[in-house]
Amino acid sequence: MKKKKKMRSGIDGVNAALSSDDILCEILLRVPPETVFSLIIVSKRWLHVICSSVFCQHYLRRWPLAFRMLGFFVCNNLYLGRGQNGVRRPRTEPAMPLLSTCKEGDDLKFSKTLKQFGYFIDSSNGLLLCGRHPKRYFVWNPITKQHYKIPKPRVYFEDLCMAFLAEDHPSVDMCYKVIRAKCDFSLDEEMKTVPIETFNSKTSTWNFSTLTCVPSLSLCPWSVATVVKGVVHWYAAQRNLAIYDPHNGERRLSSIKLPGSIDFEERVLGESLDGRLQYGWSCKSGLEIWVLEKEEAGHATTPSDDGYPNKGWNLRYRLNFKTMWKKNPTFMTKSCLRDKETQILSFLHRNSKSVCIRSGPDIFLLHLGNQKVGAVLYNGRGSSISWDFSRVAPYFRPDWPHSSLCLPGKSMT
């Protein structure tokens, strides 16, 4: 009898402890992601706790957030900033083509959602930035299926580049910033200014400001920035990379020379596994992958070319395409690849070991260490894409559960 009473009191104590949200959260914070996601079926209360933004923020301080690739968005640069006499998109061509690589991507591709928001511009932590330059912009959250129409910008830029920054954790409330920067090629002043306009979702307003930079720095028009840990990286003329930290009070654009050969055909930027900026370029013969040192990322200047063209960068991989294909005889024998040029396509999300490459309309996943290649099967008409004029960006969605119970006004009962 005494043992039964002790057992019953122990069970009652566990139930009492689990009835407290604070104690339940402390327990769940110690559970790995592959297990904690399966616990949402225990009860509505557990579902609400795990899917809440507060728990998500605390959980991601201990565990990394996983992402799933849904496919590749295609943005034809010929249609961006098109004047009255510019190239018009045929009606048979979708404004926002998606080369889907999974069922969830197929559902997104064939839904009517993508037809509402214009062209694909960029994505950040699962959020999509879409619209039509220079007035209409939308942000869409594929997890909640909610979208927000951004107010019309206050300043007109004839040529511009953009940046999209979203918070690192999934949330019901979309928290993000959109930056528009003017592209100016004037070289007259000793120190020139770059006008920018920043939209903040928390204030729902555009704020105009200017950044100072050296006169030799000119941003590449109609490009999209790569954001690493909140720092914006834009391509600039003469193989420069412009760097802007919105959290830095100096309000300036610093720059650093891009490494490698000037005889490249394709180039891409991305974030490495250890949170550093990585740069890849390819030519007919092969590709190189470089990583920017952390101290250089924080204190970039404009280095001269006299003997230090790759200052601040470390070369991680260099490979020859001909040698690579010889190591993959299965694909080497395909007639469709024999006469097609191989190019680097994109980095994966926070990945330092693999890149996506392209040969004609075929996309492959290349493991840089052993140079093994795997085909990426996608749903889409790759042969109809103007690859030479298009930016093909992989789209990753946060692998975090979502519940309508976490929406405002919803209860757990």
mmCIF file of C-alpha atoms in Angstrom:
data_model
loop_
_atom_site.group_PDB
_atom_site.id
_atom_site.type_symbol
_atom_site.label_atom_id
_atom_site.label_comp_id
_atom_site.label_asym_id
_atom_site.label_seq_id
_atom_site.Cartn_x
_atom_site.Cartn_y
_atom_site.Cartn_z
ATOM 1 C CA MET A 1 0.000 0.000 0.000
ATOM 2 C CA LYS A 2 2.815 2.388 0.852
ATOM 3 C CA LYS A 3 4.493 1.714 -2.501
ATOM 4 C CA LYS A 4 1.240 2.432 -4.360
ATOM 5 C CA LYS A 5 0.782 5.685 -2.456
ATOM 6 C CA LYS A 6 4.342 6.749 -3.246
ATOM 7 C CA MET A 7 3.877 5.871 -6.927
ATOM 8 C CA ARG A 8 0.568 7.739 -7.084
ATOM 9 C CA SER A 9 2.058 10.788 -5.370
ATOM 10 C CA GLY A 10 4.986 10.679 -7.811
ATOM 11 C CA ILE A 11 2.646 10.608 -10.816
ATOM 12 C CA ASP A 12 0.589 13.446 -9.328
ATOM 13 C CA GLY A 13 3.793 15.440 -8.865
ATOM 14 C CA VAL A 14 4.796 14.914 -12.519
ATOM 15 C CA ASN A 15 1.322 15.912 -13.737
ATOM 16 C CA ALA A 16 1.403 18.991 -11.520
ATOM 17 C CA ALA A 17 4.811 19.961 -12.894
ATOM 18 C CA LEU A 18 3.745 19.440 -16.524
ATOM 19 C CA SER A 19 0.632 21.539 -15.949
ATOM 20 C CA SER A 20 2.894 24.577 -15.627
ATOM 21 C CA ASP A 21 3.834 26.093 -18.987
ATOM 22 C CA ASP A 22 7.141 27.376 -17.618
ATOM 23 C CA ILE A 23 8.230 23.941 -16.395
ATOM 24 C CA LEU A 24 7.003 22.279 -19.609
ATOM 25 C CA CYS A 25 9.031 24.741 -21.686
ATOM 26 C CA GLU A 26 12.167 24.104 -19.637
ATOM 27 C CA ILE A 27 11.797 20.377 -20.278
ATOM 28 C CA LEU A 28 11.106 20.745 -24.005
ATOM 29 C CA LEU A 29 14.101 23.061 -24.454
ATOM 30 C CA ARG A 30 16.345 20.084 -23.707
ATOM 31 C CA VAL A 31 14.726 17.802 -26.298
ATOM 32 C CA PRO A 32 16.426 17.598 -29.761
ATOM 33 C CA PRO A 33 14.464 18.877 -32.813
ATOM 34 C CA GLU A 34 13.739 15.451 -34.336
ATOM 35 C CA THR A 35 11.939 14.506 -31.101
ATOM 36 C CA VAL A 36 10.333 17.764 -29.998
ATOM 37 C CA PHE A 37 8.393 18.148 -33.273
ATOM 38 C CA SER A 38 6.747 14.738 -32.757
ATOM 39 C CA LEU A 39 5.426 15.877 -29.363
ATOM 40 C CA ILE A 40 2.926 18.327 -30.891
ATOM 41 C CA ILE A 41 0.406 15.449 -31.120
ATOM 42 C CA VAL A 42 0.356 14.936 -27.324
ATOM 43 C CA SER A 43 -2.303 17.603 -26.762
ATOM 44 C CA LYS A 44 -3.504 20.984 -27.979
ATOM 45 C CA ARG A 45 -1.654 22.593 -25.115
ATOM 46 C CA TRP A 46 1.661 21.001 -26.098
ATOM 47 C CA LEU A 47 1.007 21.996 -29.716
ATOM 48 C CA HIS A 48 0.380 25.600 -28.655
ATOM 49 C CA VAL A 49 3.509 25.725 -26.494
ATOM 50 C CA ILE A 50 5.860 24.260 -29.131
ATOM 51 C CA CYS A 51 4.481 26.395 -31.964
ATOM 52 C CA SER A 52 4.553 29.643 -29.978
ATOM 53 C CA SER A 53 7.045 32.326 -31.029
ATOM 54 C CA VAL A 54 8.322 32.701 -27.447
ATOM 55 C CA PHE A 55 9.274 29.026 -27.207
ATOM 56 C CA CYS A 56 10.758 29.148 -30.706
ATOM 57 C CA GLN A 57 13.073 32.045 -29.801
ATOM 58 C CA HIS A 58 14.369 30.293 -26.675
ATOM 59 C CA TYR A 59 14.660 26.919 -28.419
ATOM 60 C CA LEU A 60 16.709 28.255 -31.325
ATOM 61 C CA ARG A 61 19.268 29.672 -28.921
ATOM 62 C CA ARG A 62 20.179 26.064 -28.073
ATOM 63 C CA TRP A 63 19.389 24.158 -31.265
ATOM 64 C CA PRO A 64 19.963 25.101 -34.941
ATOM 65 C CA LEU A 65 16.926 25.693 -37.122
ATOM 66 C CA ALA A 66 16.568 23.225 -39.988
ATOM 67 C CA PHE A 67 15.468 24.328 -43.471
ATOM 68 C CA ARG A 68 13.882 22.410 -46.355
ATOM 69 C CA MET A 69 14.390 23.322 -49.992
ATOM 70 C CA LEU A 70 11.138 23.612 -51.941
ATOM 71 C CA GLY A 71 12.719 24.438 -55.288
ATOM 72 C CA PHE A 72 14.284 27.253 -57.309
ATOM 73 C CA PHE A 73 12.660 30.601 -58.070
ATOM 74 C CA VAL A 74 13.543 32.120 -61.440
ATOM 75 C CA CYS A 75 13.750 35.875 -61.963
ATOM 76 C CA ASN A 76 14.338 37.096 -65.521
ATOM 77 C CA ASN A 77 16.433 40.261 -65.285
ATOM 78 C CA LEU A 78 15.156 41.492 -68.661
ATOM 79 C CA TYR A 79 11.790 42.336 -67.077
ATOM 80 C CA LEU A 80 13.144 44.246 -64.061
ATOM 81 C CA GLY A 81 12.908 48.018 -64.263
ATOM 82 C CA ARG A 82 11.537 47.697 -67.787
ATOM 83 C CA GLY A 83 10.834 50.996 -69.540
ATOM 84 C CA GLN A 84 7.989 51.632 -71.936
ATOM 85 C CA ASN A 85 9.996 50.225 -74.840
ATOM 86 C CA GLY A 86 11.578 47.396 -72.845
ATOM 87 C CA VAL A 87 11.183 43.644 -73.169
ATOM 88 C CA ARG A 88 7.690 42.473 -72.263
ATOM 89 C CA ARG A 89 6.990 39.157 -70.623
ATOM 90 C CA PRO A 90 4.867 36.848 -72.812
ATOM 91 C CA ARG A 91 1.500 36.014 -71.279
ATOM 92 C CA THR A 92 2.280 32.321 -71.554
ATOM 93 C CA GLU A 93 5.306 32.768 -69.278
ATOM 94 C CA PRO A 94 4.573 32.861 -65.534
ATOM 95 C CA ALA A 95 5.764 35.973 -63.695
ATOM 96 C CA MET A 96 7.245 33.901 -60.866
ATOM 97 C CA PRO A 97 8.434 30.516 -62.202
ATOM 98 C CA LEU A 98 9.200 27.919 -59.535
ATOM 99 C CA LEU A 99 11.213 24.803 -60.323
ATOM 100 C CA SER A 100 9.784 22.706 -57.492
ATOM 101 C CA THR A 101 11.781 19.825 -56.019
ATOM 102 C CA CYS A 102 9.206 18.326 -53.604
ATOM 103 C CA LYS A 103 5.468 17.911 -53.087
ATOM 104 C CA GLU A 104 5.242 21.037 -50.942
ATOM 105 C CA GLY A 105 6.942 22.935 -53.753
ATOM 106 C CA ASP A 106 4.471 21.464 -56.242
ATOM 107 C CA ASP A 107 1.554 22.644 -54.097
ATOM 108 C CA LEU A 108 3.006 26.145 -54.007
ATOM 109 C CA LYS A 109 3.780 26.116 -57.727
ATOM 110 C CA PHE A 110 0.273 25.146 -58.816
ATOM 111 C CA SER A 111 -1.578 27.320 -56.315
ATOM 112 C CA LYS A 112 -2.934 30.697 -57.360
ATOM 113 C CA THR A 113 -0.826 32.431 -54.724
ATOM 114 C CA LEU A 114 2.215 33.123 -56.880
ATOM 115 C CA LYS A 115 0.117 34.825 -59.557
ATOM 116 C CA GLN A 116 -0.931 37.645 -57.229
ATOM 117 C CA PHE A 117 2.382 39.218 -56.261
ATOM 118 C CA GLY A 118 4.332 39.949 -59.448
ATOM 119 C CA TYR A 119 7.976 38.920 -59.844
ATOM 120 C CA PHE A 120 10.193 37.115 -57.372
ATOM 121 C CA ILE A 121 12.747 39.453 -55.795
ATOM 122 C CA ASP A 122 14.259 37.626 -52.821
ATOM 123 C CA SER A 123 13.598 35.357 -49.838
ATOM 124 C CA SER A 124 14.802 35.496 -46.254
ATOM 125 C CA ASN A 125 14.231 32.808 -43.607
ATOM 126 C CA GLY A 126 11.215 31.512 -45.519
ATOM 127 C CA LEU A 127 9.543 34.872 -46.218
ATOM 128 C CA LEU A 128 9.119 35.849 -49.877
ATOM 129 C CA LEU A 129 9.647 39.373 -51.214
ATOM 130 C CA CYS A 130 7.806 39.869 -54.492
ATOM 131 C CA GLY A 131 6.464 42.748 -56.564
ATOM 132 C CA ARG A 132 7.003 45.019 -59.524
ATOM 133 C CA HIS A 133 9.652 47.734 -59.469
ATOM 134 C CA PRO A 134 9.563 50.504 -58.491
ATOM 135 C CA LYS A 135 6.238 50.882 -56.630
ATOM 136 C CA ARG A 136 4.555 47.602 -55.673
ATOM 137 C CA TYR A 137 6.058 45.188 -53.162
ATOM 138 C CA PHE A 138 4.578 42.293 -51.196
ATOM 139 C CA VAL A 139 5.886 40.047 -48.426
ATOM 140 C CA TRP A 140 4.313 36.602 -48.123
ATOM 141 C CA ASN A 141 4.649 34.061 -45.335
ATOM 142 C CA PRO A 142 4.192 30.538 -46.772
ATOM 143 C CA ILE A 143 3.800 29.066 -43.266
ATOM 144 C CA THR A 144 0.791 31.172 -42.223
ATOM 145 C CA LYS A 145 -0.328 31.898 -45.828
ATOM 146 C CA GLN A 146 -0.495 35.580 -44.883
ATOM 147 C CA HIS A 147 0.730 38.407 -47.086
ATOM 148 C CA TYR A 148 1.409 42.091 -46.509
ATOM 149 C CA LYS A 149 1.358 44.844 -49.101
ATOM 150 C CA ILE A 150 4.221 47.253 -48.449
ATOM 151 C CA PRO A 151 3.295 50.944 -48.770
ATOM 152 C CA LYS A 152 4.501 52.720 -51.878
ATOM 153 C CA PRO A 153 8.123 53.919 -51.552
ATOM 154 C CA ARG A 154 8.509 57.655 -51.036
ATOM 155 C CA VAL A 155 11.538 58.123 -53.319
ATOM 156 C CA TYR A 156 11.943 57.108 -56.973
ATOM 157 C CA PHE A 157 15.234 55.500 -58.039
ATOM 158 C CA GLU A 158 15.751 54.962 -61.767
ATOM 159 C CA ASP A 159 18.307 52.210 -61.114
ATOM 160 C CA LEU A 160 18.370 50.411 -57.799
ATOM 161 C CA CYS A 161 19.429 47.327 -55.891
ATOM 162 C CA MET A 162 17.638 45.740 -52.955
ATOM 163 C CA ALA A 163 18.103 43.828 -49.731
ATOM 164 C CA PHE A 164 15.639 41.757 -47.685
ATOM 165 C CA LEU A 165 16.253 41.001 -44.000
ATOM 166 C CA ALA A 166 13.939 38.830 -41.902
ATOM 167 C CA GLU A 167 14.257 37.715 -38.286
ATOM 168 C CA ASP A 168 16.103 34.450 -37.747
ATOM 169 C CA HIS A 169 13.226 32.653 -36.012
ATOM 170 C CA PRO A 170 9.815 31.680 -37.453
ATOM 171 C CA SER A 171 7.000 33.817 -36.094
ATOM 172 C CA VAL A 172 3.326 34.499 -36.647
ATOM 173 C CA ASP A 173 4.194 38.206 -36.782
ATOM 174 C CA MET A 174 6.333 38.910 -39.842
ATOM 175 C CA CYS A 175 9.308 41.028 -38.738
ATOM 176 C CA TYR A 176 11.524 42.187 -41.584
ATOM 177 C CA LYS A 177 13.231 45.089 -43.351
ATOM 178 C CA VAL A 178 13.370 45.961 -47.052
ATOM 179 C CA ILE A 179 16.180 48.198 -48.293
ATOM 180 C CA ARG A 180 16.261 50.017 -51.643
ATOM 181 C CA ALA A 181 19.581 51.634 -52.667
ATOM 182 C CA LYS A 182 20.178 53.950 -55.602
ATOM 183 C CA CYS A 183 22.785 52.887 -58.147
ATOM 184 C CA ASP A 184 24.849 55.884 -59.261
ATOM 185 C CA PHE A 185 27.938 55.781 -61.481
ATOM 186 C CA SER A 186 29.154 59.356 -60.918
ATOM 187 C CA LEU A 187 32.828 59.607 -59.913
ATOM 188 C CA ASP A 188 33.243 63.357 -59.386
ATOM 189 C CA GLU A 189 33.168 63.822 -55.625
ATOM 190 C CA GLU A 190 35.949 62.995 -53.206
ATOM 191 C CA MET A 191 33.387 61.205 -51.042
ATOM 192 C CA LYS A 192 30.012 60.445 -52.544
ATOM 193 C CA THR A 193 26.723 59.490 -50.911
ATOM 194 C CA VAL A 194 24.377 56.624 -51.770
ATOM 195 C CA PRO A 195 20.677 57.344 -51.074
ATOM 196 C CA ILE A 196 18.792 54.418 -49.523
ATOM 197 C CA GLU A 197 15.237 53.886 -48.336
ATOM 198 C CA THR A 198 14.450 51.342 -45.617
ATOM 199 C CA PHE A 199 11.050 49.858 -44.789
ATOM 200 C CA ASN A 200 10.587 48.446 -41.299
ATOM 201 C CA SER A 201 7.629 46.117 -40.697
ATOM 202 C CA LYS A 202 7.484 47.144 -37.020
ATOM 203 C CA THR A 203 6.784 50.787 -37.911
ATOM 204 C CA SER A 204 5.177 50.175 -41.356
ATOM 205 C CA THR A 205 7.033 53.188 -42.759
ATOM 206 C CA TRP A 206 9.817 53.969 -45.219
ATOM 207 C CA ASN A 207 12.793 55.936 -43.883
ATOM 208 C CA PHE A 208 15.143 57.825 -46.208
ATOM 209 C CA SER A 209 18.853 58.152 -45.426
ATOM 210 C CA THR A 210 22.235 58.352 -47.140
ATOM 211 C CA LEU A 211 25.391 56.257 -46.871
ATOM 212 C CA THR A 212 28.875 57.618 -47.511
ATOM 213 C CA CYS A 213 31.416 55.725 -49.602
ATOM 214 C CA VAL A 214 34.465 56.274 -51.777
ATOM 215 C CA PRO A 215 33.647 57.627 -55.269
ATOM 216 C CA SER A 216 35.013 54.512 -57.005
ATOM 217 C CA LEU A 217 32.252 52.357 -55.432
ATOM 218 C CA SER A 218 29.212 51.912 -57.697
ATOM 219 C CA LEU A 219 26.487 49.387 -56.881
ATOM 220 C CA CYS A 220 25.389 46.991 -59.631
ATOM 221 C CA PRO A 221 21.798 47.845 -60.670
ATOM 222 C CA TRP A 222 18.938 45.369 -60.256
ATOM 223 C CA SER A 223 20.980 43.095 -58.014
ATOM 224 C CA VAL A 224 19.846 41.565 -54.714
ATOM 225 C CA ALA A 225 22.024 41.556 -51.620
ATOM 226 C CA THR A 226 23.262 38.536 -49.722
ATOM 227 C CA VAL A 227 22.646 39.025 -45.992
ATOM 228 C CA VAL A 228 24.882 37.283 -43.445
ATOM 229 C CA LYS A 229 24.127 37.846 -39.750
ATOM 230 C CA GLY A 230 22.284 41.075 -40.543
ATOM 231 C CA VAL A 231 25.100 42.522 -42.706
ATOM 232 C CA VAL A 232 24.199 43.414 -46.312
ATOM 233 C CA HIS A 233 26.542 42.516 -49.213
ATOM 234 C CA TRP A 234 25.941 44.005 -52.671
ATOM 235 C CA TYR A 235 27.874 43.438 -55.888
ATOM 236 C CA ALA A 236 29.630 46.603 -57.071
ATOM 237 C CA ALA A 237 31.485 47.598 -60.233
ATOM 238 C CA GLN A 238 35.121 46.652 -60.870
ATOM 239 C CA ARG A 239 34.931 43.391 -58.875
ATOM 240 C CA ASN A 240 34.139 45.206 -55.627
ATOM 241 C CA LEU A 241 31.787 43.995 -52.926
ATOM 242 C CA ALA A 242 29.867 46.710 -51.044
ATOM 243 C CA ILE A 243 29.168 45.992 -47.358
ATOM 244 C CA TYR A 244 26.540 47.749 -45.240
ATOM 245 C CA ASP A 245 25.775 47.034 -41.593
ATOM 246 C CA PRO A 246 22.367 48.566 -40.683
ATOM 247 C CA HIS A 247 23.188 48.207 -36.976
ATOM 248 C CA ASN A 248 26.347 50.284 -37.318
ATOM 249 C CA GLY A 249 25.809 53.961 -36.538
ATOM 250 C CA GLU A 250 28.451 55.131 -39.028
ATOM 251 C CA ARG A 251 26.022 55.048 -41.986
ATOM 252 C CA ARG A 252 28.629 54.126 -44.568
ATOM 253 C CA LEU A 253 29.327 51.618 -47.314
ATOM 254 C CA SER A 254 32.637 49.828 -46.999
ATOM 255 C CA SER A 255 34.032 47.597 -49.716
ATOM 256 C CA ILE A 256 36.446 44.805 -50.432
ATOM 257 C CA LYS A 257 37.804 43.291 -53.632
ATOM 258 C CA LEU A 258 36.339 39.975 -54.728
ATOM 259 C CA PRO A 259 38.976 37.233 -55.049
ATOM 260 C CA GLY A 260 39.947 34.991 -57.920
ATOM 261 C CA SER A 261 40.134 35.574 -61.635
ATOM 262 C CA ILE A 262 38.487 38.461 -63.458
ATOM 263 C CA ASP A 263 37.683 36.018 -66.271
ATOM 264 C CA PHE A 264 34.599 34.516 -64.592
ATOM 265 C CA GLU A 265 31.269 33.706 -66.240
ATOM 266 C CA GLU A 266 29.071 33.108 -63.191
ATOM 267 C CA ARG A 267 29.399 34.169 -59.561
ATOM 268 C CA VAL A 268 27.354 33.591 -56.421
ATOM 269 C CA LEU A 269 27.376 34.626 -52.760
ATOM 270 C CA GLY A 270 26.150 32.683 -49.745
ATOM 271 C CA GLU A 271 26.570 31.982 -46.037
ATOM 272 C CA SER A 272 28.879 29.250 -44.829
ATOM 273 C CA LEU A 273 28.111 26.768 -42.062
ATOM 274 C CA ASP A 274 30.210 28.788 -39.614
ATOM 275 C CA GLY A 275 28.376 32.033 -40.407
ATOM 276 C CA ARG A 276 30.831 33.638 -42.830
ATOM 277 C CA LEU A 277 30.350 35.072 -46.296
ATOM 278 C CA GLN A 278 31.384 32.686 -49.066
ATOM 279 C CA TYR A 279 31.937 33.557 -52.714
ATOM 280 C CA GLY A 280 31.983 31.198 -55.660
ATOM 281 C CA TRP A 281 32.815 31.813 -59.296
ATOM 282 C CA SER A 282 33.069 29.583 -62.342
ATOM 283 C CA CYS A 283 34.443 29.707 -65.861
ATOM 284 C CA LYS A 284 34.572 27.128 -68.639
ATOM 285 C CA SER A 285 37.346 25.151 -66.979
ATOM 286 C CA GLY A 286 36.176 24.979 -63.350
ATOM 287 C CA LEU A 287 35.170 26.811 -60.191
ATOM 288 C CA GLU A 288 36.592 28.225 -56.968
ATOM 289 C CA ILE A 289 35.017 28.728 -53.537
ATOM 290 C CA TRP A 290 36.378 31.472 -51.246
ATOM 291 C CA VAL A 291 35.462 32.454 -47.672
ATOM 292 C CA LEU A 292 35.789 35.927 -46.168
ATOM 293 C CA GLU A 293 37.643 36.162 -42.874
ATOM 294 C CA LYS A 294 35.498 37.371 -39.960
ATOM 295 C CA GLU A 295 37.797 40.258 -39.095
ATOM 296 C CA GLU A 296 37.714 41.450 -42.704
ATOM 297 C CA ALA A 297 33.907 41.250 -42.783
ATOM 298 C CA GLY A 298 33.713 43.588 -39.830
ATOM 299 C CA HIS A 299 36.430 46.048 -40.921
ATOM 300 C CA ALA A 300 36.336 45.966 -44.726
ATOM 301 C CA THR A 301 37.987 48.762 -46.665
ATOM 302 C CA THR A 302 38.907 49.187 -50.290
ATOM 303 C CA PRO A 303 42.177 47.276 -50.702
ATOM 304 C CA SER A 304 44.459 48.105 -53.577
ATOM 305 C CA ASP A 305 45.383 45.637 -56.271
ATOM 306 C CA ASP A 306 49.130 46.063 -55.824
ATOM 307 C CA GLY A 307 50.143 42.559 -54.840
ATOM 308 C CA TYR A 308 47.139 41.703 -52.619
ATOM 309 C CA PRO A 309 44.216 40.946 -54.959
ATOM 310 C CA ASN A 310 42.756 38.291 -52.618
ATOM 311 C CA LYS A 311 43.329 40.069 -49.318
ATOM 312 C CA GLY A 312 40.954 38.963 -46.569
ATOM 313 C CA TRP A 313 39.790 35.820 -48.416
ATOM 314 C CA ASN A 314 40.676 32.145 -47.957
ATOM 315 C CA LEU A 315 40.446 29.666 -50.821
ATOM 316 C CA ARG A 316 38.514 26.581 -49.687
ATOM 317 C CA TYR A 317 37.939 24.640 -52.913
ATOM 318 C CA ARG A 318 39.217 24.649 -56.470
ATOM 319 C CA LEU A 319 38.147 22.025 -58.983
ATOM 320 C CA ASN A 320 38.240 21.316 -62.700
ATOM 321 C CA PHE A 321 34.934 20.479 -64.384
ATOM 322 C CA LYS A 322 36.499 17.965 -66.769
ATOM 323 C CA THR A 323 38.042 16.057 -63.869
ATOM 324 C CA MET A 324 34.800 16.284 -61.927
ATOM 325 C CA TRP A 325 32.709 14.721 -64.707
ATOM 326 C CA LYS A 326 35.244 11.923 -65.115
ATOM 327 C CA LYS A 327 34.595 11.005 -61.487
ATOM 328 C CA ASN A 328 30.882 10.769 -62.329
ATOM 329 C CA PRO A 329 30.733 8.463 -65.367
ATOM 330 C CA THR A 330 26.956 7.960 -65.024
ATOM 331 C CA PHE A 331 26.308 11.570 -66.001
ATOM 332 C CA MET A 332 29.345 11.871 -68.266
ATOM 333 C CA THR A 333 27.825 9.405 -70.730
ATOM 334 C CA LYS A 334 24.663 11.478 -71.159
ATOM 335 C CA SER A 335 24.636 13.108 -74.584
ATOM 336 C CA CYS A 336 22.780 16.143 -73.173
ATOM 337 C CA LEU A 337 25.838 17.039 -71.062
ATOM 338 C CA ARG A 338 28.597 16.525 -73.595
ATOM 339 C CA ASP A 339 28.166 19.822 -75.406
ATOM 340 C CA LYS A 340 26.796 21.847 -72.480
ATOM 341 C CA GLU A 341 28.900 24.245 -70.449
ATOM 342 C CA THR A 342 28.950 23.688 -66.696
ATOM 343 C CA GLN A 343 28.370 26.677 -64.411
ATOM 344 C CA ILE A 344 27.951 27.340 -60.722
ATOM 345 C CA LEU A 345 24.309 28.079 -59.898
ATOM 346 C CA SER A 346 23.914 28.749 -56.167
ATOM 347 C CA PHE A 347 24.977 27.913 -52.658
ATOM 348 C CA LEU A 348 22.732 25.960 -50.327
ATOM 349 C CA HIS A 349 21.400 27.427 -47.086
ATOM 350 C CA ARG A 350 24.296 27.802 -44.617
ATOM 351 C CA ASN A 351 26.176 24.983 -46.288
ATOM 352 C CA SER A 352 29.941 24.878 -46.859
ATOM 353 C CA LYS A 353 30.240 21.396 -48.356
ATOM 354 C CA SER A 354 27.923 21.470 -51.389
ATOM 355 C CA VAL A 355 26.867 23.789 -54.206
ATOM 356 C CA CYS A 356 24.348 23.613 -57.022
ATOM 357 C CA ILE A 357 25.744 23.582 -60.551
ATOM 358 C CA ARG A 358 24.027 23.645 -63.924
ATOM 359 C CA SER A 359 24.668 22.120 -67.331
ATOM 360 C CA GLY A 360 22.052 23.256 -69.820
ATOM 361 C CA PRO A 361 18.637 22.889 -68.139
ATOM 362 C CA ASP A 362 19.947 20.147 -65.818
ATOM 363 C CA ILE A 363 20.706 21.025 -62.183
ATOM 364 C CA PHE A 364 23.091 18.995 -60.022
ATOM 365 C CA LEU A 365 24.202 18.945 -56.412
ATOM 366 C CA LEU A 366 27.996 18.909 -56.208
ATOM 367 C CA HIS A 367 29.756 17.700 -53.047
ATOM 368 C CA LEU A 368 32.922 19.773 -53.038
ATOM 369 C CA GLY A 369 35.009 17.358 -50.956
ATOM 370 C CA ASN A 370 34.783 14.217 -53.080
ATOM 371 C CA GLN A 371 33.462 15.932 -56.249
ATOM 372 C CA LYS A 372 30.513 13.541 -56.448
ATOM 373 C CA VAL A 373 27.496 14.803 -58.378
ATOM 374 C CA GLY A 374 23.806 14.051 -57.867
ATOM 375 C CA ALA A 375 20.931 15.083 -60.114
ATOM 376 C CA VAL A 376 18.370 17.531 -58.714
ATOM 377 C CA LEU A 377 14.986 16.562 -60.141
ATOM 378 C CA TYR A 378 12.566 19.448 -60.471
ATOM 379 C CA ASN A 379 9.090 20.063 -61.809
ATOM 380 C CA GLY A 380 9.262 22.793 -64.434
ATOM 381 C CA ARG A 381 10.147 23.658 -68.001
ATOM 382 C CA GLY A 382 13.861 24.288 -67.626
ATOM 383 C CA SER A 383 14.354 24.356 -71.395
ATOM 384 C CA SER A 384 12.127 27.469 -71.662
ATOM 385 C CA ILE A 385 14.182 29.529 -69.190
ATOM 386 C CA SER A 386 16.531 32.244 -70.452
ATOM 387 C CA TRP A 387 19.353 31.052 -68.215
ATOM 388 C CA ASP A 388 21.834 33.699 -69.381
ATOM 389 C CA PHE A 389 19.490 36.512 -68.304
ATOM 390 C CA SER A 390 17.932 34.928 -65.229
ATOM 391 C CA ARG A 391 18.784 34.661 -61.570
ATOM 392 C CA VAL A 392 17.939 31.221 -60.225
ATOM 393 C CA ALA A 393 17.654 31.249 -56.432
ATOM 394 C CA PRO A 394 16.975 28.211 -54.225
ATOM 395 C CA TYR A 395 14.041 28.667 -51.873
ATOM 396 C CA PHE A 396 14.291 27.260 -48.342
ATOM 397 C CA ARG A 397 11.474 27.142 -45.820
ATOM 398 C CA PRO A 398 12.043 26.863 -42.051
ATOM 399 C CA ASP A 399 11.259 23.360 -40.840
ATOM 400 C CA TRP A 400 9.238 24.498 -37.828
ATOM 401 C CA PRO A 401 5.662 23.428 -36.959
ATOM 402 C CA HIS A 402 2.850 25.961 -37.179
ATOM 403 C CA SER A 403 -0.555 25.990 -35.537
ATOM 404 C CA SER A 404 -3.562 28.267 -36.032
ATOM 405 C CA LEU A 405 -3.909 28.188 -32.238
ATOM 406 C CA CYS A 406 -0.993 30.632 -32.078
ATOM 407 C CA LEU A 407 -2.841 33.234 -34.132
ATOM 408 C CA PRO A 408 -4.236 36.243 -32.226
ATOM 409 C CA GLY A 409 -7.695 35.595 -30.839
ATOM 410 C CA LYS A 410 -7.364 31.790 -30.920
ATOM 411 C CA SER A 411 -7.702 29.691 -27.792
ATOM 412 C CA MET A 412 -6.479 26.219 -26.900
ATOM 413 C CA THR A 413 -9.919 24.902 -26.078
#
